[in-house]
């Protein structure tokens, strides 16, 4: 099935970028990355920087799967709040996860700057909106738990939310650290940087992947065979059939998004913040560089492509209705609508690492709503695993935790 359907905004806003050639003959390398989305791009760059011979392949082209469908709200907040995550996985693991995601934002900025990646990347804030009168009570516990980790966050009352952001909600958590960017340009920029470090990128559709005497062989539909000591599966839930057993660790959801025409009357709300809310089904909104709105959410617990796509029009209307209630009077007209499927774990944290039955194979999936943040962490963990470096997150994000 397709990872996404519709007409996402980002490819249209991006200049012509990398068009990888088809693989023309057999290839050998140290690390073979399956998937040229944002996780594959981060992985390729970090592995190439470490001196490995890296090859990246994708059947679609660069960033054409889930990455193009991302709404790119780059946050340290995990889908499961810190206080609830601590109850699910233990305080130590929850705190390590939140420290890691916060640090990942700084790392992302540094990588983009060091490698001159142009992707409309900017620091901004994140406003987590209460939906019920009961939310402010646990918001205070959440804010206290984050501050104990050294993460800056404000717990705002209803009056403060209205005064500062002109939004009528019972309260909100305001974080100063979040990022907005163009995920399509980020992915192309990272892979350009990886190429400068010696990585090779091809378009190829893999038919089978087989472990043979400490080497993985990927047989392409076109005929060429790619061999590597380490295999990085950066295809989300679209893992090759040979590794289908990893799919049991994730539950699949379909999500919906839209983008509007550029607003004529200035920003849709005061302050440079991403908006998202504590309610279910999920709702969030951000502003793009040309003053468009990007709005998403309305997740459904199924992955059937036909069922997912049949709801695009109705879900888009619901998303716009929610936004108009949040910001009445803002004249926003949708121009792009799309849907995608993603995997998430039971606790809201990703699944990153290896499984005993697949030595030399590295997986990264179950990102939930934090695909780009977790994509960088997965790349860092994979690099450390291949180089036999200790990484404390290996235990936190492991399978079978």
mmCIF file of N, CA and C in Angstrom, residues 33-119:
data_model
loop_
_atom_site.group_PDB
_atom_site.id
_atom_site.type_symbol
_atom_site.label_atom_id
_atom_site.label_comp_id
_atom_site.label_asym_id
_atom_site.label_seq_id
_atom_site.Cartn_x
_atom_site.Cartn_y
_atom_site.Cartn_z
ATOM 1 N N UNK A 33 21.453 1.430 3.348
ATOM 2 C CA UNK A 33 20.279 2.071 3.949
ATOM 3 C C UNK A 33 19.099 1.884 3.007
ATOM 4 N N UNK A 34 18.063 1.180 3.480
ATOM 5 C CA UNK A 34 16.844 1.016 2.706
ATOM 6 C C UNK A 34 15.875 2.110 3.117
ATOM 7 N N UNK A 35 15.651 3.055 2.206
ATOM 8 C CA UNK A 35 14.739 4.148 2.496
ATOM 9 C C UNK A 35 15.442 5.486 2.454
ATOM 10 N N UNK A 36 15.004 6.343 1.518
ATOM 11 C CA UNK A 36 15.611 7.674 1.370
ATOM 12 C C UNK A 36 14.678 8.745 1.897
ATOM 13 N N UNK A 37 14.034 8.470 3.033
ATOM 14 C CA UNK A 37 13.299 9.489 3.757
ATOM 15 C C UNK A 37 14.207 10.148 4.770
ATOM 16 N N UNK A 38 13.619 10.840 5.735
ATOM 17 C CA UNK A 38 14.437 11.623 6.648
ATOM 18 C C UNK A 38 15.297 10.731 7.547
ATOM 19 N N UNK A 39 14.793 9.580 7.988
ATOM 20 C CA UNK A 39 15.626 8.686 8.807
ATOM 21 C C UNK A 39 16.790 8.142 8.002
ATOM 22 N N UNK A 40 16.518 7.709 6.777
ATOM 23 C CA UNK A 40 17.592 7.226 5.922
ATOM 24 C C UNK A 40 18.621 8.295 5.630
ATOM 25 N N UNK A 41 18.149 9.536 5.468
ATOM 26 C CA UNK A 41 19.072 10.637 5.170
ATOM 27 C C UNK A 41 19.972 10.943 6.356
ATOM 28 N N UNK A 42 19.401 11.056 7.550
ATOM 29 C CA UNK A 42 20.230 11.261 8.742
ATOM 30 C C UNK A 42 21.215 10.103 8.914
ATOM 31 N N UNK A 43 20.741 8.885 8.713
ATOM 32 C CA UNK A 43 21.604 7.718 8.891
ATOM 33 C C UNK A 43 22.760 7.733 7.904
ATOM 34 N N UNK A 44 22.458 8.016 6.639
ATOM 35 C CA UNK A 44 23.503 8.035 5.614
ATOM 36 C C UNK A 44 24.574 9.062 5.943
ATOM 37 N N UNK A 45 24.153 10.245 6.366
ATOM 38 C CA UNK A 45 25.117 11.294 6.662
ATOM 39 C C UNK A 45 25.990 10.927 7.856
ATOM 40 N N UNK A 46 25.386 10.478 8.944
ATOM 41 C CA UNK A 46 26.177 10.174 10.138
ATOM 42 C C UNK A 46 27.112 8.994 9.911
ATOM 43 N N UNK A 47 26.656 7.989 9.162
ATOM 44 C CA UNK A 47 27.515 6.837 8.883
ATOM 45 C C UNK A 47 28.651 7.215 7.940
ATOM 46 N N UNK A 48 28.353 8.021 6.930
ATOM 47 C CA UNK A 48 29.410 8.453 6.009
ATOM 48 C C UNK A 48 30.426 9.327 6.727
ATOM 49 N N UNK A 49 29.949 10.197 7.618
ATOM 50 C CA UNK A 49 30.865 11.022 8.409
ATOM 51 C C UNK A 49 31.787 10.161 9.258
ATOM 52 N N UNK A 50 31.283 9.012 9.692
ATOM 53 C CA UNK A 50 32.087 8.109 10.523
ATOM 54 C C UNK A 50 33.073 7.289 9.705
ATOM 55 N N UNK A 51 33.088 7.485 8.387
ATOM 56 C CA UNK A 51 34.055 6.811 7.546
ATOM 57 C C UNK A 51 33.576 5.535 6.900
ATOM 58 N N UNK A 52 32.300 5.215 7.010
ATOM 59 C CA UNK A 52 31.788 3.988 6.397
ATOM 60 C C UNK A 52 31.442 4.216 4.934
ATOM 61 N N UNK A 53 31.542 3.145 4.174
ATOM 62 C CA UNK A 53 31.125 3.141 2.765
ATOM 63 C C UNK A 53 29.604 2.904 2.755
ATOM 64 N N UNK A 54 28.828 3.925 2.382
ATOM 65 C CA UNK A 54 27.382 3.915 2.556
ATOM 66 C C UNK A 54 26.677 3.972 1.204
ATOM 67 N N UNK A 55 25.624 3.170 1.069
ATOM 68 C CA UNK A 55 24.744 3.220 -0.098
ATOM 69 C C UNK A 55 23.310 3.374 0.398
ATOM 70 N N UNK A 56 22.559 4.257 -0.244
ATOM 71 C CA UNK A 56 21.146 4.484 0.069
ATOM 72 C C UNK A 56 20.321 4.128 -1.160
ATOM 73 N N UNK A 57 19.241 3.373 -0.949
ATOM 74 C CA UNK A 57 18.350 3.062 -2.070
ATOM 75 C C UNK A 57 16.902 3.304 -1.646
ATOM 76 N N UNK A 58 16.091 3.660 -2.641
ATOM 77 C CA UNK A 58 14.657 3.834 -2.415
ATOM 78 C C UNK A 58 13.946 3.612 -3.733
ATOM 79 N N UNK A 59 12.811 2.973 -3.694
ATOM 80 C CA UNK A 59 12.072 2.694 -4.931
ATOM 81 C C UNK A 59 11.321 3.914 -5.438
ATOM 82 N N UNK A 60 11.035 4.875 -4.548
ATOM 83 C CA UNK A 60 10.242 6.030 -4.953
ATOM 84 C C UNK A 60 11.085 7.216 -5.406
ATOM 85 N N UNK A 61 12.247 7.354 -4.879
ATOM 86 C CA UNK A 61 12.985 8.601 -5.001
ATOM 87 C C UNK A 61 13.098 9.212 -3.623
ATOM 88 N N UNK A 62 13.777 10.315 -3.512
ATOM 89 C CA UNK A 62 14.127 10.887 -2.215
ATOM 90 C C UNK A 62 12.947 11.615 -1.589
ATOM 91 N N UNK A 63 12.638 11.227 -0.364
ATOM 92 C CA UNK A 63 11.616 11.920 0.408
ATOM 93 C C UNK A 63 10.209 11.805 -0.111
ATOM 94 N N UNK A 64 9.937 10.812 -0.934
ATOM 95 C CA UNK A 64 8.638 10.735 -1.587
ATOM 96 C C UNK A 64 7.619 9.902 -0.805
ATOM 97 N N UNK A 65 8.018 9.292 0.298
ATOM 98 C CA UNK A 65 7.094 8.499 1.094
ATOM 99 C C UNK A 65 6.505 9.317 2.229
ATOM 100 N N UNK A 66 6.655 8.821 3.448
ATOM 101 C CA UNK A 66 6.087 9.515 4.605
ATOM 102 C C UNK A 66 6.688 10.894 4.818
ATOM 103 N N UNK A 67 7.942 11.088 4.419
ATOM 104 C CA UNK A 67 8.591 12.381 4.632
ATOM 105 C C UNK A 67 7.846 13.502 3.927
ATOM 106 N N UNK A 68 7.430 13.277 2.686
ATOM 107 C CA UNK A 68 6.698 14.312 1.959
ATOM 108 C C UNK A 68 5.364 14.620 2.612
ATOM 109 N N UNK A 69 4.791 13.637 3.308
ATOM 110 C CA UNK A 69 3.492 13.825 3.939
ATOM 111 C C UNK A 69 3.592 14.393 5.354
ATOM 112 N N UNK A 70 4.804 14.543 5.864
ATOM 113 C CA UNK A 70 4.972 15.068 7.214
ATOM 114 C C UNK A 70 4.492 16.510 7.297
ATOM 115 N N UNK A 71 3.916 16.866 8.438
ATOM 116 C CA UNK A 71 3.574 18.269 8.665
ATOM 117 C C UNK A 71 4.701 18.999 9.385
ATOM 118 N N UNK A 72 5.723 18.255 9.790
ATOM 119 C CA UNK A 72 6.983 18.816 10.288
ATOM 120 C C UNK A 72 6.804 19.756 11.472
ATOM 121 N N UNK A 73 6.094 19.285 12.478
ATOM 122 C CA UNK A 73 6.132 19.926 13.786
ATOM 123 C C UNK A 73 7.247 19.236 14.556
ATOM 124 N N UNK A 74 8.375 19.877 14.660
ATOM 125 C CA UNK A 74 9.555 19.253 15.253
ATOM 126 C C UNK A 74 9.595 19.642 16.725
ATOM 127 N N UNK A 75 9.317 18.673 17.598
ATOM 128 C CA UNK A 75 9.201 18.953 19.017
ATOM 129 C C UNK A 75 9.987 17.932 19.831
ATOM 130 N N UNK A 76 10.293 18.304 21.059
ATOM 131 C CA UNK A 76 10.874 17.319 21.974
ATOM 132 C C UNK A 76 9.767 16.529 22.667
ATOM 133 N N UNK A 77 8.548 17.086 22.713
ATOM 134 C CA UNK A 77 7.449 16.393 23.387
ATOM 135 C C UNK A 77 7.125 15.086 22.677
ATOM 136 N N UNK A 78 7.100 14.015 23.440
ATOM 137 C CA UNK A 78 6.704 12.703 22.945
ATOM 138 C C UNK A 78 5.188 12.619 22.991
ATOM 139 N N UNK A 79 4.596 11.776 22.166
ATOM 140 C CA UNK A 79 3.135 11.665 22.137
ATOM 141 C C UNK A 79 2.552 11.380 23.525
ATOM 142 N N UNK A 80 3.294 10.650 24.349
ATOM 143 C CA UNK A 80 2.869 10.385 25.719
ATOM 144 C C UNK A 80 3.528 11.400 26.649
ATOM 145 N N UNK A 81 2.750 12.202 27.375
ATOM 146 C CA UNK A 81 3.354 13.190 28.288
ATOM 147 C C UNK A 81 4.283 12.525 29.296
ATOM 148 N N UNK A 82 5.211 13.302 29.805
ATOM 149 C CA UNK A 82 6.257 12.777 30.685
ATOM 150 C C UNK A 82 5.676 12.088 31.917
ATOM 151 N N UNK A 83 4.684 12.703 32.566
ATOM 152 C CA UNK A 83 4.155 12.102 33.789
ATOM 153 C C UNK A 83 3.458 10.775 33.498
ATOM 154 N N UNK A 84 2.822 10.665 32.351
ATOM 155 C CA UNK A 84 2.153 9.415 31.992
ATOM 156 C C UNK A 84 3.161 8.383 31.491
ATOM 157 N N UNK A 85 4.186 8.848 30.801
ATOM 158 C CA UNK A 85 5.214 7.937 30.317
ATOM 159 C C UNK A 85 5.970 7.307 31.484
ATOM 160 N N UNK A 86 6.213 8.094 32.526
ATOM 161 C CA UNK A 86 6.918 7.570 33.692
ATOM 162 C C UNK A 86 6.149 6.418 34.330
ATOM 163 N N UNK A 87 4.832 6.506 34.340
ATOM 164 C CA UNK A 87 4.022 5.418 34.900
ATOM 165 C C UNK A 87 4.071 4.187 34.003
ATOM 166 N N UNK A 88 4.221 4.410 32.689
ATOM 167 C CA UNK A 88 4.194 3.288 31.745
ATOM 168 C C UNK A 88 5.523 2.553 31.662
ATOM 169 N N UNK A 89 6.638 3.289 31.674
ATOM 170 C CA UNK A 89 7.938 2.658 31.431
ATOM 171 C C UNK A 89 8.923 2.865 32.577
ATOM 172 N N UNK A 90 8.526 3.590 33.606
ATOM 173 C CA UNK A 90 9.436 3.898 34.704
ATOM 174 C C UNK A 90 10.003 5.297 34.564
ATOM 175 N N UNK A 91 10.260 5.932 35.698
ATOM 176 C CA UNK A 91 10.710 7.321 35.683
ATOM 177 C C UNK A 91 12.045 7.497 34.973
ATOM 178 N N UNK A 92 12.977 6.580 35.184
ATOM 179 C CA UNK A 92 14.312 6.738 34.595
ATOM 180 C C UNK A 92 14.255 6.705 33.071
ATOM 181 N N UNK A 93 13.545 5.726 32.506
ATOM 182 C CA UNK A 93 13.452 5.628 31.045
ATOM 183 C C UNK A 93 12.710 6.822 30.462
ATOM 184 N N UNK A 94 11.645 7.238 31.117
ATOM 185 C CA UNK A 94 10.878 8.378 30.625
ATOM 186 C C UNK A 94 11.730 9.641 30.627
ATOM 187 N N UNK A 95 12.482 9.847 31.699
ATOM 188 C CA UNK A 95 13.331 11.041 31.776
ATOM 189 C C UNK A 95 14.443 11.003 30.741
ATOM 190 N N UNK A 96 15.031 9.837 30.532
ATOM 191 C CA UNK A 96 16.075 9.705 29.509
ATOM 192 C C UNK A 96 15.510 10.001 28.125
ATOM 193 N N UNK A 97 14.295 9.540 27.863
ATOM 194 C CA UNK A 97 13.687 9.776 26.559
ATOM 195 C C UNK A 97 13.443 11.258 26.335
ATOM 196 N N UNK A 98 12.920 11.949 27.323
ATOM 197 C CA UNK A 98 12.645 13.383 27.160
ATOM 198 C C UNK A 98 13.928 14.199 27.065
ATOM 199 N N UNK A 99 14.940 13.837 27.837
ATOM 200 C CA UNK A 99 16.222 14.538 27.698
ATOM 201 C C UNK A 99 16.788 14.338 26.288
ATOM 202 N N UNK A 100 16.642 13.111 25.769
ATOM 203 C CA UNK A 100 17.185 12.802 24.439
ATOM 204 C C UNK A 100 16.460 13.555 23.348
ATOM 205 N N UNK A 101 15.136 13.626 23.418
ATOM 206 C CA UNK A 101 14.401 14.341 22.371
ATOM 207 C C UNK A 101 14.674 15.835 22.434
ATOM 208 N N UNK A 102 14.845 16.375 23.642
ATOM 209 C CA UNK A 102 15.188 17.803 23.731
ATOM 210 C C UNK A 102 16.577 18.056 23.154
ATOM 211 N N UNK A 103 17.524 17.178 23.471
ATOM 212 C CA UNK A 103 18.881 17.336 22.937
ATOM 213 C C UNK A 103 18.905 17.166 21.420
ATOM 214 N N UNK A 104 18.013 16.333 20.894
ATOM 215 C CA UNK A 104 17.971 16.101 19.451
ATOM 216 C C UNK A 104 17.654 17.370 18.673
ATOM 217 N N UNK A 105 16.867 18.276 19.262
ATOM 218 C CA UNK A 105 16.575 19.527 18.566
ATOM 219 C C UNK A 105 17.844 20.356 18.379
ATOM 220 N N UNK A 106 18.666 20.426 19.421
ATOM 221 C CA UNK A 106 19.946 21.139 19.294
ATOM 222 C C UNK A 106 20.842 20.460 18.264
ATOM 223 N N UNK A 107 20.869 19.133 18.287
ATOM 224 C CA UNK A 107 21.690 18.395 17.318
ATOM 225 C C UNK A 107 21.223 18.650 15.896
ATOM 226 N N UNK A 108 19.907 18.717 15.692
ATOM 227 C CA UNK A 108 19.369 18.934 14.351
ATOM 228 C C UNK A 108 19.791 20.298 13.809
ATOM 229 N N UNK A 109 19.704 21.307 14.647
ATOM 230 C CA UNK A 109 20.139 22.646 14.242
ATOM 231 C C UNK A 109 21.619 22.639 13.888
ATOM 232 N N UNK A 110 22.430 21.989 14.713
ATOM 233 C CA UNK A 110 23.876 21.949 14.485
ATOM 234 C C UNK A 110 24.207 21.220 13.181
ATOM 235 N N UNK A 111 23.571 20.084 12.936
ATOM 236 C CA UNK A 111 23.830 19.333 11.699
ATOM 237 C C UNK A 111 23.465 20.172 10.486
ATOM 238 N N UNK A 112 22.299 20.808 10.523
ATOM 239 C CA UNK A 112 21.868 21.626 9.380
ATOM 240 C C UNK A 112 22.832 22.770 9.129
ATOM 241 N N UNK A 113 23.294 23.412 10.177
ATOM 242 C CA UNK A 113 24.223 24.536 10.008
ATOM 243 C C UNK A 113 25.589 24.059 9.524
ATOM 244 N N UNK A 114 26.094 23.000 10.117
ATOM 245 C CA UNK A 114 27.431 22.519 9.750
ATOM 246 C C UNK A 114 27.494 22.054 8.304
ATOM 247 N N UNK A 115 26.384 21.534 7.781
ATOM 248 C CA UNK A 115 26.376 20.994 6.422
ATOM 249 C C UNK A 115 25.622 21.887 5.446
ATOM 250 N N UNK A 116 25.303 23.110 5.883
ATOM 251 C CA UNK A 116 24.680 24.116 5.006
ATOM 252 C C UNK A 116 23.413 23.564 4.352
ATOM 253 N N UNK A 117 22.564 22.941 5.168
ATOM 254 C CA UNK A 117 21.299 22.384 4.685
ATOM 255 C C UNK A 117 20.250 23.486 4.699
ATOM 256 N N UNK A 118 19.760 23.853 3.547
ATOM 257 C CA UNK A 118 18.747 24.902 3.422
ATOM 258 C C UNK A 118 17.364 24.254 3.399
ATOM 259 N N UNK A 119 16.579 24.487 4.461
ATOM 260 C CA UNK A 119 15.268 23.832 4.548
ATOM 261 C C UNK A 119 14.264 24.680 5.331
#
